[in-house]
CSV table of C-alpha atoms and ligand atoms in Angstrom, one decimal:
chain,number,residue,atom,x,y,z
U,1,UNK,CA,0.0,0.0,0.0
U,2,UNK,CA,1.1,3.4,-0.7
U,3,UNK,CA,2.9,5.3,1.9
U,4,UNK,CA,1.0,8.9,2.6
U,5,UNK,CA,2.1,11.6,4.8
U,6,UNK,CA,-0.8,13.1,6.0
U,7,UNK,CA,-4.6,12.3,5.2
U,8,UNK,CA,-7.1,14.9,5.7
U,9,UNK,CA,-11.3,14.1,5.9
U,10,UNK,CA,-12.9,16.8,5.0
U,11,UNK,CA,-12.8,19.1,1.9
U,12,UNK,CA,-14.2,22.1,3.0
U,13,UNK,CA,-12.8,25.5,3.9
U,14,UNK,CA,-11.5,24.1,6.9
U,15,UNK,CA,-10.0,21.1,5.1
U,16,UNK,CA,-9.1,22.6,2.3
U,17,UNK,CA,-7.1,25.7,3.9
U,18,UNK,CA,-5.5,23.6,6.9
U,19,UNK,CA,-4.5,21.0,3.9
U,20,UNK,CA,-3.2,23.7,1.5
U,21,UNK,CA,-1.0,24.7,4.5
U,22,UNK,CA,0.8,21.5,5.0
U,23,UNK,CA,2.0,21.2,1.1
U,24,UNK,CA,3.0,24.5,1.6
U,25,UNK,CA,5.2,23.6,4.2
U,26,UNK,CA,6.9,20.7,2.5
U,27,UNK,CA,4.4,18.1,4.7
U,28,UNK,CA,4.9,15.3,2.4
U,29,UNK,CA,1.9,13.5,1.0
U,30,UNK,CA,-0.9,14.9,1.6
U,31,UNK,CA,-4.2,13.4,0.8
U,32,UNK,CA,-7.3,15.0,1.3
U,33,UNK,CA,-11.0,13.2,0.7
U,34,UNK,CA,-14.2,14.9,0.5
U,35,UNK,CA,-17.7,13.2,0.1
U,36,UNK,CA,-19.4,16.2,-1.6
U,37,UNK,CA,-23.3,15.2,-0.2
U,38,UNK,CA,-25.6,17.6,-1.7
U,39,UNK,CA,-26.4,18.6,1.6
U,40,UNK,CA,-23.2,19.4,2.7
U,41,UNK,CA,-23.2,23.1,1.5
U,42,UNK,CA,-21.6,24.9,4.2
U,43,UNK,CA,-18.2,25.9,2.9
U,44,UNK,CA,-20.6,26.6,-0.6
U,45,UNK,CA,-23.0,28.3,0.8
U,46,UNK,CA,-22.0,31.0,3.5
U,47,UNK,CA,-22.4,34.4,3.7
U,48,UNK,CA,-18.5,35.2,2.7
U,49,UNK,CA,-17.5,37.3,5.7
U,50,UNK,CA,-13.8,37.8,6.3
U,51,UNK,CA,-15.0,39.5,9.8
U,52,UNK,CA,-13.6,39.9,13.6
U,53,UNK,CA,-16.3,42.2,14.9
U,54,UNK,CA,-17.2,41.4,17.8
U,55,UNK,CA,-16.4,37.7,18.2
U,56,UNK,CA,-15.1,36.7,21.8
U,57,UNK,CA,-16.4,39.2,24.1
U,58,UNK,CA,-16.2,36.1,26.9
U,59,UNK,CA,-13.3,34.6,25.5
U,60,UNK,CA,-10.3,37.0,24.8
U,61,UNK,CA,-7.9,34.1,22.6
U,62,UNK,CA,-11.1,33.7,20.5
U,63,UNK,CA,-10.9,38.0,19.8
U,64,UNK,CA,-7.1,37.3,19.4
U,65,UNK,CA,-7.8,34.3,17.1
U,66,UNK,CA,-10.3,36.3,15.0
U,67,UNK,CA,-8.2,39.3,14.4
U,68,UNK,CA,-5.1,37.5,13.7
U,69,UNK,CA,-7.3,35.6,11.2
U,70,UNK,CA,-8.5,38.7,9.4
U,71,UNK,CA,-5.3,40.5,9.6
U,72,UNK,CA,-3.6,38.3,7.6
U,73,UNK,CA,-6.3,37.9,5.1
U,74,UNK,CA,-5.1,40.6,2.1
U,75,UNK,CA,-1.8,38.6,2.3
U,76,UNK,CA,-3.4,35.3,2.1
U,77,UNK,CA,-5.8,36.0,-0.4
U,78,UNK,CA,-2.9,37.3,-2.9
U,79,UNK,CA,-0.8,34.7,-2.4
U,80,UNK,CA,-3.9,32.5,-3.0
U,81,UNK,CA,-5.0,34.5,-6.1
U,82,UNK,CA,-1.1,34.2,-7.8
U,83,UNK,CA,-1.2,30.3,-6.9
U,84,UNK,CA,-4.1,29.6,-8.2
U,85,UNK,CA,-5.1,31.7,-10.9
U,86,UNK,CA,-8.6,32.7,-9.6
U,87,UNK,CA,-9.9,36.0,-8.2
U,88,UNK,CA,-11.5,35.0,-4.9
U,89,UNK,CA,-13.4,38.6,-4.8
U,90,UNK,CA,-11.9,40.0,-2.0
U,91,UNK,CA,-13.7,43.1,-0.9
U,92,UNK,CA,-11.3,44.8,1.7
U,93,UNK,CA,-13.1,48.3,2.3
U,94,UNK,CA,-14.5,47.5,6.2
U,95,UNK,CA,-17.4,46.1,7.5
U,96,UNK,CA,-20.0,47.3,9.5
U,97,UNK,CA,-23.2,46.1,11.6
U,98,UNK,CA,-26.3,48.7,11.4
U,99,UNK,CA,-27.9,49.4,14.6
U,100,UNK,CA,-31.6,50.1,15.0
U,101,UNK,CA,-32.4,52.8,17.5
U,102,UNK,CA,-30.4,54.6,20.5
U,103,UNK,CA,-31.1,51.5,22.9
U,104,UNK,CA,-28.9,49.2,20.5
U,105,UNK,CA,-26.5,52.1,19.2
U,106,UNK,CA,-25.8,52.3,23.0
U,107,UNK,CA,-25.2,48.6,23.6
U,108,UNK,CA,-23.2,48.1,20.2
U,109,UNK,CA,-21.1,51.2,22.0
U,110,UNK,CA,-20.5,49.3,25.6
U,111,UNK,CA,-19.7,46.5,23.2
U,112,UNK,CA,-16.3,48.5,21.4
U,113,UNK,CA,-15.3,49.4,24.7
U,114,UNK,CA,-15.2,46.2,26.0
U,115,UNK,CA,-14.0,44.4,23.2
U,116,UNK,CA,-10.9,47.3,23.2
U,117,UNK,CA,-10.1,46.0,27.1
U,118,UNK,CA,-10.3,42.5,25.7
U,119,UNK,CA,-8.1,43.0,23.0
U,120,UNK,CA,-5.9,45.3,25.2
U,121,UNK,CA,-5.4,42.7,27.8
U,122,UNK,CA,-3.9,40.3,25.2
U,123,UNK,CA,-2.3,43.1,23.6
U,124,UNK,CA,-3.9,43.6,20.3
U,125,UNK,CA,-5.5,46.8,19.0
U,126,UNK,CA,-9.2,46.7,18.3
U,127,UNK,CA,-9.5,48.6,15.2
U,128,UNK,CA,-13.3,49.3,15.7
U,129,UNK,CA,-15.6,52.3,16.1
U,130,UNK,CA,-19.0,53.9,16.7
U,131,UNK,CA,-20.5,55.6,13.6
U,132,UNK,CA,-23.0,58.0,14.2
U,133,UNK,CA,-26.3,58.0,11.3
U,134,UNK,CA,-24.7,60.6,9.9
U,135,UNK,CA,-21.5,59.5,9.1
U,136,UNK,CA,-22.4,55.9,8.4
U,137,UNK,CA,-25.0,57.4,5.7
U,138,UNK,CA,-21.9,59.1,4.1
U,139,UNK,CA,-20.0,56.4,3.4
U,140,UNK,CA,-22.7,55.3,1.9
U,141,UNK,CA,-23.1,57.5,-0.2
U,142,UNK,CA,-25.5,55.9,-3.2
U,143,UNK,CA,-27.8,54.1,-0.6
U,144,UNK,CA,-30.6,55.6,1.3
U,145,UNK,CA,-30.8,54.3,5.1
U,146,UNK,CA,-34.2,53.4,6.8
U,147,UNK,CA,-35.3,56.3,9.0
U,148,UNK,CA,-34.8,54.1,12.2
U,149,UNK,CA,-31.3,53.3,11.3
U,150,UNK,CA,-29.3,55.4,14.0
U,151,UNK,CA,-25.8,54.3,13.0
U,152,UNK,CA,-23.0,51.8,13.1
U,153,UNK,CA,-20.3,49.7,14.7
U,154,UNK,CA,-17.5,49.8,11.8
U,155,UNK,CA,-13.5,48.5,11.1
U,156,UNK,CA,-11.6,49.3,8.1
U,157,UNK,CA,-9.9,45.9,8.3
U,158,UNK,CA,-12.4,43.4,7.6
U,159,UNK,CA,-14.1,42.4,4.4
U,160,UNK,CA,-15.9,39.9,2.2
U,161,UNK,CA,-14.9,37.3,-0.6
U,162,UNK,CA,-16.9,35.0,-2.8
U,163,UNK,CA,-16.5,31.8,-0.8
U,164,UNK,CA,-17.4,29.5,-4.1
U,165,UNK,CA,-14.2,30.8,-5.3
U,166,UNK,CA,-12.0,30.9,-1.9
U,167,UNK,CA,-12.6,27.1,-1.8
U,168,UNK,CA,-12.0,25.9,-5.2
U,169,UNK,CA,-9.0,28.4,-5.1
U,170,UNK,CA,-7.7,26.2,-2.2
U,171,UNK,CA,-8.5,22.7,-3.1
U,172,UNK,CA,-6.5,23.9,-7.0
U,173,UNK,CA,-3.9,25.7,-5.4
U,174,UNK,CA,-3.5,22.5,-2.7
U,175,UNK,CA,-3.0,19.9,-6.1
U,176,UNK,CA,-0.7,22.1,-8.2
U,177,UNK,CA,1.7,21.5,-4.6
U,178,UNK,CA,1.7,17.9,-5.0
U,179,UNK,CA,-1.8,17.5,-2.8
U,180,UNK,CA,-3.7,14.5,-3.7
U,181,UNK,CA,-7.8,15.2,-3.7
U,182,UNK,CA,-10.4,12.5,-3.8
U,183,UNK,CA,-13.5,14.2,-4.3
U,184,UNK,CA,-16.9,12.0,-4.3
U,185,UNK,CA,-15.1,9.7,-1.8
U,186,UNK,CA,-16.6,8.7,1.6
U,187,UNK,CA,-14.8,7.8,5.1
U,188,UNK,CA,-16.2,5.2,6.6
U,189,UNK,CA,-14.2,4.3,9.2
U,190,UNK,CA,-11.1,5.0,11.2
U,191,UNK,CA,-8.5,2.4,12.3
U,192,UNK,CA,-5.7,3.0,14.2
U,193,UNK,CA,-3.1,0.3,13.9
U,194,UNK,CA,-0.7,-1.0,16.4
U,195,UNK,CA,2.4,0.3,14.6
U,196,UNK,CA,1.0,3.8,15.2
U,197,UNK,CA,-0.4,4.6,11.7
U,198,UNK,CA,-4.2,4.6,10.8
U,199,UNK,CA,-6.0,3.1,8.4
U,200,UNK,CA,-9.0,4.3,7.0
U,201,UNK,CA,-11.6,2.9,5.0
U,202,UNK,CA,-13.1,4.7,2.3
U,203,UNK,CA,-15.7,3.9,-1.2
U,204,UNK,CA,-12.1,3.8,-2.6
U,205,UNK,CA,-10.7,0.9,-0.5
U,206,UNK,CA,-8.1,1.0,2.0
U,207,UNK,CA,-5.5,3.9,2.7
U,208,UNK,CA,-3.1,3.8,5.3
U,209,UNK,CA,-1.3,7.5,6.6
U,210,UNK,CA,0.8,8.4,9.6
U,211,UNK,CA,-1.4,11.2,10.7
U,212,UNK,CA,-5.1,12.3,9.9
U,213,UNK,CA,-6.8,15.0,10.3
U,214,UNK,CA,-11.1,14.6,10.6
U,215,UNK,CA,-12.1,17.7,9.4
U,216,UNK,CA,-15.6,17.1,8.1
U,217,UNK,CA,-18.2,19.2,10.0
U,218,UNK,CA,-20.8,17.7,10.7
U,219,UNK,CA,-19.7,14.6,9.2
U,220,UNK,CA,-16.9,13.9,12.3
U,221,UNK,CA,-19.2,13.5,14.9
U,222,UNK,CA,-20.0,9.8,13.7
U,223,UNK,CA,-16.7,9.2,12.6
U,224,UNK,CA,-14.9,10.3,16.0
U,225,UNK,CA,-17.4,8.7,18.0
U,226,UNK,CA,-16.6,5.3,17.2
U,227,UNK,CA,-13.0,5.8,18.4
U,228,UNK,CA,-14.8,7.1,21.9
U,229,UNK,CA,-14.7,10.9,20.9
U,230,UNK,CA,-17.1,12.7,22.0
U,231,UNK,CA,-17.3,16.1,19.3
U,232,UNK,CA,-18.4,19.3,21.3
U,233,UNK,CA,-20.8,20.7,18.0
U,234,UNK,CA,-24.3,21.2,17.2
U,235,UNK,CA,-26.3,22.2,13.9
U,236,UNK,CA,-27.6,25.3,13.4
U,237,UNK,CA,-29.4,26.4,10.1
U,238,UNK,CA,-28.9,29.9,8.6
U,239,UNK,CA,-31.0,30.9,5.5
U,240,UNK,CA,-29.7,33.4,2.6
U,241,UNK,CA,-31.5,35.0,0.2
U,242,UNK,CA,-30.1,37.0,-3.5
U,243,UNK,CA,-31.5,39.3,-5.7
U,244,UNK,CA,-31.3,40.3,-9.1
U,245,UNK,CA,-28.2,41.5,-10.3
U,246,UNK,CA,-27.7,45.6,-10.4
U,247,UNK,CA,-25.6,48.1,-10.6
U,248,UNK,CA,-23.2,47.9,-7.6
U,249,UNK,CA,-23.7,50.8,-4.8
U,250,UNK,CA,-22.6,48.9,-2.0
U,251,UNK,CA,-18.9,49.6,-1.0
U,252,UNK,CA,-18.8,47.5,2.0
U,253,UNK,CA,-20.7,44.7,3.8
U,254,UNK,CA,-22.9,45.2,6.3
U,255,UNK,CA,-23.4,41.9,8.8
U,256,UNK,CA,-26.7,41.0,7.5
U,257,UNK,CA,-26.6,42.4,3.8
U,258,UNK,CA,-23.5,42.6,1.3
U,259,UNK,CA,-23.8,43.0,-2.2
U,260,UNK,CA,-20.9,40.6,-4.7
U,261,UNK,CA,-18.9,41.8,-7.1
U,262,UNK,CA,-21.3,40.9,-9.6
U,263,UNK,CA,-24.1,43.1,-8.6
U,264,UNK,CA,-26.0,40.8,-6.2
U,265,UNK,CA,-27.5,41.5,-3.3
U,266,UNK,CA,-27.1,38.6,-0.2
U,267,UNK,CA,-29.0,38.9,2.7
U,268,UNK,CA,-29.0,36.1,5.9
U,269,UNK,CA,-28.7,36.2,9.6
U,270,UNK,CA,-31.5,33.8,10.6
U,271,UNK,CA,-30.1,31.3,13.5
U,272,UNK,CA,-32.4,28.2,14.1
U,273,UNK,CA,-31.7,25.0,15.4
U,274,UNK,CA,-33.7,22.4,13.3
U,275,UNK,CA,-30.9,19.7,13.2
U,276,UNK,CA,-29.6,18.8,9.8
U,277,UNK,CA,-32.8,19.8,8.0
U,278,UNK,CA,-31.5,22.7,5.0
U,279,UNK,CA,-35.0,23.6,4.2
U,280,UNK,CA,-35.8,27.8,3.1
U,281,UNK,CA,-38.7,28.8,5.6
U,282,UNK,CA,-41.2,31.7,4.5
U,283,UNK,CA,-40.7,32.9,8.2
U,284,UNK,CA,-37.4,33.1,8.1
U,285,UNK,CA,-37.3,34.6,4.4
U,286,UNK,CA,-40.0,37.3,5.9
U,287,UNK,CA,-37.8,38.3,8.7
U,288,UNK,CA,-34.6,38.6,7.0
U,289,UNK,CA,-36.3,40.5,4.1
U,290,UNK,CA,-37.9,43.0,6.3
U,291,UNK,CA,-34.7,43.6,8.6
U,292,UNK,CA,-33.0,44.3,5.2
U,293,UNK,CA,-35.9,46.5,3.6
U,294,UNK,CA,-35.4,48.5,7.5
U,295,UNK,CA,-31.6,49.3,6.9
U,296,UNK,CA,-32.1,50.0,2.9
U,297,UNK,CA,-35.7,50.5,2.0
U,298,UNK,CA,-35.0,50.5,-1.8
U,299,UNK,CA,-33.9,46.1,-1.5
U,300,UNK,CA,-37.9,46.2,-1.4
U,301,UNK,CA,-37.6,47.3,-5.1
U,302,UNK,CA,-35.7,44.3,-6.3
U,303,UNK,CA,-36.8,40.9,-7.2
U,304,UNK,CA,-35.4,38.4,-4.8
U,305,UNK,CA,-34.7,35.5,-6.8
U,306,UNK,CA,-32.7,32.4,-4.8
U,307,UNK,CA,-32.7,31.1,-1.4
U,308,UNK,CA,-31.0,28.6,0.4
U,309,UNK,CA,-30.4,26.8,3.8
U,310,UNK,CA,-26.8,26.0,4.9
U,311,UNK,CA,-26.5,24.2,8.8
U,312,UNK,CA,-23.3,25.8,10.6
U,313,UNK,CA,-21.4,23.4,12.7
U,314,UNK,CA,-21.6,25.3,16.2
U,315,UNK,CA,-19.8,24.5,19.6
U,316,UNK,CA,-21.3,25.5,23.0
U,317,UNK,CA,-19.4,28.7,23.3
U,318,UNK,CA,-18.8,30.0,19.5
U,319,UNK,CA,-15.0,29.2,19.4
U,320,UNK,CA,-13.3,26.3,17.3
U,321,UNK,CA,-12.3,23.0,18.4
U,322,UNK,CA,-8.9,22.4,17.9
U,323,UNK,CA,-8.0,18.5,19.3
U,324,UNK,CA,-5.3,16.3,19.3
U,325,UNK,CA,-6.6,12.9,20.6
U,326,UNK,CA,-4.9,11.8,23.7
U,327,UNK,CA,-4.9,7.8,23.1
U,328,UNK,CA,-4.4,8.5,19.4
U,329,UNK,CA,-1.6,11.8,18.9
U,330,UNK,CA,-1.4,11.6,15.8
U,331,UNK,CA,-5.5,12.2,15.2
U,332,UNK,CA,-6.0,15.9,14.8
U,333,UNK,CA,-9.6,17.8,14.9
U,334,UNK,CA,-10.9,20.8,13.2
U,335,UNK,CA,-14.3,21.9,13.7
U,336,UNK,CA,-16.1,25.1,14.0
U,337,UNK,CA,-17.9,28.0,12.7
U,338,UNK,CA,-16.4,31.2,10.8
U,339,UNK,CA,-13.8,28.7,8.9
U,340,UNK,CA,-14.3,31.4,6.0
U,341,UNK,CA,-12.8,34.1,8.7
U,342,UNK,CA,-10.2,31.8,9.8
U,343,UNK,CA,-8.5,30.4,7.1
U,344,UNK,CA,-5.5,32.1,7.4
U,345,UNK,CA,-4.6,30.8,10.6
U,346,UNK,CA,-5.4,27.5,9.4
U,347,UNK,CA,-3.2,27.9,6.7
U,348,UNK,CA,-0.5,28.8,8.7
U,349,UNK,CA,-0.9,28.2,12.6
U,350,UNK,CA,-2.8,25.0,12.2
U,351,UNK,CA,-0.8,23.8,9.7
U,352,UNK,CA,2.3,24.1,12.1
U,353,UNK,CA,1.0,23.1,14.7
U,354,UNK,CA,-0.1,19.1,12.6
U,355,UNK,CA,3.4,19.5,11.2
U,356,UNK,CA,5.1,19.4,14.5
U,357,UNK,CA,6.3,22.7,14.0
U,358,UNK,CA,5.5,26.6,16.1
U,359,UNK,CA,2.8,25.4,18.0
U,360,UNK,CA,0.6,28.7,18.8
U,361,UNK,CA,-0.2,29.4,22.5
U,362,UNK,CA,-3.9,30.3,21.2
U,363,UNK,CA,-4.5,26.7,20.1
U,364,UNK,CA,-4.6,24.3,23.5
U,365,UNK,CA,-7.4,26.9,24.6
U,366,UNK,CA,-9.4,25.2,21.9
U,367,UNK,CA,-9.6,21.9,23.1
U,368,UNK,CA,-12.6,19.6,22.4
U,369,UNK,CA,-12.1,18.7,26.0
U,370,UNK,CA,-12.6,22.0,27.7
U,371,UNK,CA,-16.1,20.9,27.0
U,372,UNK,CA,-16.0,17.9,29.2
U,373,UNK,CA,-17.6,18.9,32.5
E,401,FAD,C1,-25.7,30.7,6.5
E,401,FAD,C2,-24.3,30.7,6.9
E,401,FAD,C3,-23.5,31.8,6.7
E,401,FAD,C4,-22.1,31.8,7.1
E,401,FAD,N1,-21.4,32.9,6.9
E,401,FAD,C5,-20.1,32.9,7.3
E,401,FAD,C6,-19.3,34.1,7.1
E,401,FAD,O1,-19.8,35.1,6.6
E,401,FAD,N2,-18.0,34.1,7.5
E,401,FAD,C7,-17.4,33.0,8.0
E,401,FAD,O2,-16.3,33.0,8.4
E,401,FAD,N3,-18.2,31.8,8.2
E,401,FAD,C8,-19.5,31.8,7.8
E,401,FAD,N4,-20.2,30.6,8.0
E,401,FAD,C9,-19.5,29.5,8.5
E,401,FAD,C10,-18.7,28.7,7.5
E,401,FAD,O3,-19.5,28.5,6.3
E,401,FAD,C11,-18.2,27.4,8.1
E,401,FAD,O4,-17.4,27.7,9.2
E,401,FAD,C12,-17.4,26.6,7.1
E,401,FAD,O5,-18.0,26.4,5.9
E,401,FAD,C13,-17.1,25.2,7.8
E,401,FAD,O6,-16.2,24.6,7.0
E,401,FAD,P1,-15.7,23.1,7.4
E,401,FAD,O7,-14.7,22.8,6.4
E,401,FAD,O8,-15.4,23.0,8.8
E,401,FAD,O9,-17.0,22.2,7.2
E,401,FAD,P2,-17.8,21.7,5.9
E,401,FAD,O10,-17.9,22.8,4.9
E,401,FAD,O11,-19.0,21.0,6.3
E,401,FAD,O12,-16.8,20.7,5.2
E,401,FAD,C14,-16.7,19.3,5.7
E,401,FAD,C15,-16.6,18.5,4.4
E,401,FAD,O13,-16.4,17.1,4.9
E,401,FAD,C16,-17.1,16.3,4.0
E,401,FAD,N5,-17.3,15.0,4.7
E,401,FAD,C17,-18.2,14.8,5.8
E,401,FAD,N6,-18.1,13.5,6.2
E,401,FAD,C18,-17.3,12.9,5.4
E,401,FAD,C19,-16.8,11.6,5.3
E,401,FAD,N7,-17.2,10.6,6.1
E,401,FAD,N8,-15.9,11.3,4.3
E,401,FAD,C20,-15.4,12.3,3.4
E,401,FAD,N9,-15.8,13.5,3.5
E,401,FAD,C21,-16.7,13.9,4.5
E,401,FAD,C22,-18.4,17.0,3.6
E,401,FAD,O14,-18.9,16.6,2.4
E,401,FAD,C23,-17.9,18.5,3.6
E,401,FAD,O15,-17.5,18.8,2.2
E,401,FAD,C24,-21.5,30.6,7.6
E,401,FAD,C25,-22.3,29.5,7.7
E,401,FAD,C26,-23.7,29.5,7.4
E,401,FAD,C27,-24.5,28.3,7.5
């Protein structure tokens, strides 16, 4: 049987971007499978934010985590783009999150201040500000805001991308490194040997690899739990809809509306735990619509002409899962929400850290374990 390196389950962002990492850094063979159900759209079908603001207000390594992520994303992004040959649409003007009213302007301003101390305490800046209606509605300039729109929560150093094209820019640039990718090809089971490798067995027969990494969303849980793993996540649906195509006004995103490259409008913030189900709702499609219609009353103008369901794979407190099995060390764990966010320091940190290499300080904080109480 042929001798690999490194196998990794799971083709997603995740996957794909801790994967692309390891061929990068001269991690031998790597072998990545991905199983590509229908229903598995996540790393398809996401909103594309490239965003810090304001995750980890109870967890300062997650705020650290986040904005390291983000920081490094114009770097990684062009070093993606030359490798690979496509334009992943990165949008790098700021991002903002509209607030409605002077109760939640107010909160969203407690919420800088104490995301500055957070960030302060693990010395980081947190390049993020209040915006009153005024100024927000100027830099804005070809958008008319809803009358209750009382201003925003803004940083300059986040963006968006086109995650359709962030994950096939990953999985190419991962093969033209020597990266071997099975797509259509299930894991069914993990075996780890007594000479310290692991087999797996897959719809392709047997393959046998030093170390593997599970890194298929929701698709772990089963997998890890027959070697005693208990996986810390949970599904929870989010629903996007897009419009017709028009001229482009919008010159950055806004949390729950962005408009592509392309003209398109996206709008999505629903959160609802309905298991693996990736139904559209009319509820859902109502609320999000009309909380989109409240920050930009002319989106009621356009024809809305897609939606779509996409589950997120959550943990109990928001942050990733970063494991290294104790009775099997050489079984690694990704799993998490915001992988679009934090594919840089996959790229890199994770990377390292599988290749035995800098081991960031961040990363035992995101045990699977700390769940275990
Ligand atoms: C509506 C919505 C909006 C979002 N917006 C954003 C955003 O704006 N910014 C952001 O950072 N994040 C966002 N996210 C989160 C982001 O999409 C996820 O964090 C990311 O896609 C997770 O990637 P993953 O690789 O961990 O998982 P997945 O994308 O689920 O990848 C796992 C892969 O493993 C494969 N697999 C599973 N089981 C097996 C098996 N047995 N054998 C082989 N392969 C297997 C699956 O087919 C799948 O392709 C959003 C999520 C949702 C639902």
């Amino acid at each position: 049987m042929e001798k690999i390196d490194i196998i990794v389950i799971g083709g997603g962002i995740a996957g794909a971007a801790t994967a692309l990492g390891m061929v990068r850094r001269g991690g031998g063979k790597v072998v990545m499978f991905d199983e590509q159900l229908p229903s598995q759209r996540l790393s398809r079908g996401n909103f594309g934010l490239t965003w810090f603001m304001p995750k980890g207000a109870n967890n300062p390594t997650y705020a650290l985590w986040s904005r390291m992520a983000t920081m490094h994303w114009p770097e990684f992004a062009a070093k993606l783009e030359e490798e690979s040959g496509y334009d992943v649409e990165l949008e790098w003007n700021g991002g903002a999150m509209h607030a409605i009213g002077e109760e939640q302007f107010n909160a969203y301003g407690e919420s800088v201040k104490k995301m500055t101390d957070v960030c302060r305490e693990v010395g980081l800046d947190y390049p993020v500000r209040m915006l009153d209606r005024d100024e927000f509605a100027a830099m804005i300039p070809s958008m008319r805001l809803g009358d209750e729109v009382s201003g925003a929560m803004y940083s300059a150093e986040q963006g968006h991308v086109n995650p359709l094209c962030l994950l096939g820019a990953m999985r190419y640039a991962f093969q033209k490194r020597g990266g071997v990718y099975h797509g259509g090809t299930s894991v069914s089971a993990i075996t780890p040997k007594g000479n310290g490798t692991i087999e797996l067995t897959t719809s392709k027969g047997k393959f046998v690899a030093e170390k593997l990494v599970v890194a298929a969303g929701h698709g772990s849980t089963r997998l890890l739990a027959e070697l005693g793993e208990q996986l810390h996540i949970y599904p929870q649906r989010g629903q996007l809809i897009v419009t017709e195509r028009v001229k482009k006004v919008l010159n950055f995103p806004i949390l729950a509306v962005r408009q592509t490259m392309d003209g398109t409008f996206m709008i999505g913030l629903s959160t609802e735990d309905t298991a693996h189900d990736v139904q559209v709702t009319v509820e859902a499609m109502n609320s999000q619509a009309k909380g989109a219609i409240r920050l930009f009353p002319e989106l009621a103008d356009l024809n809305w002409v897609r939606g779509w369901g996409a589950i997120r794979v959550m943990t109990p407190d928001g942050s990733p899962i970063y494991e290294q099995l104790s009775e099997h060390p050489n079984i690694y764990v990704l799993a998490g929400h915001s992988a679009v966010s934090l594919a840089p320091v996959m790229e890199k940190q994770i990377s390292d850290w599988i290749l035995d290499r800098d081991i960031a300080p961040q990363i035992s904080q995101f045990s699977n374990g700390r769940f275990n109480v």
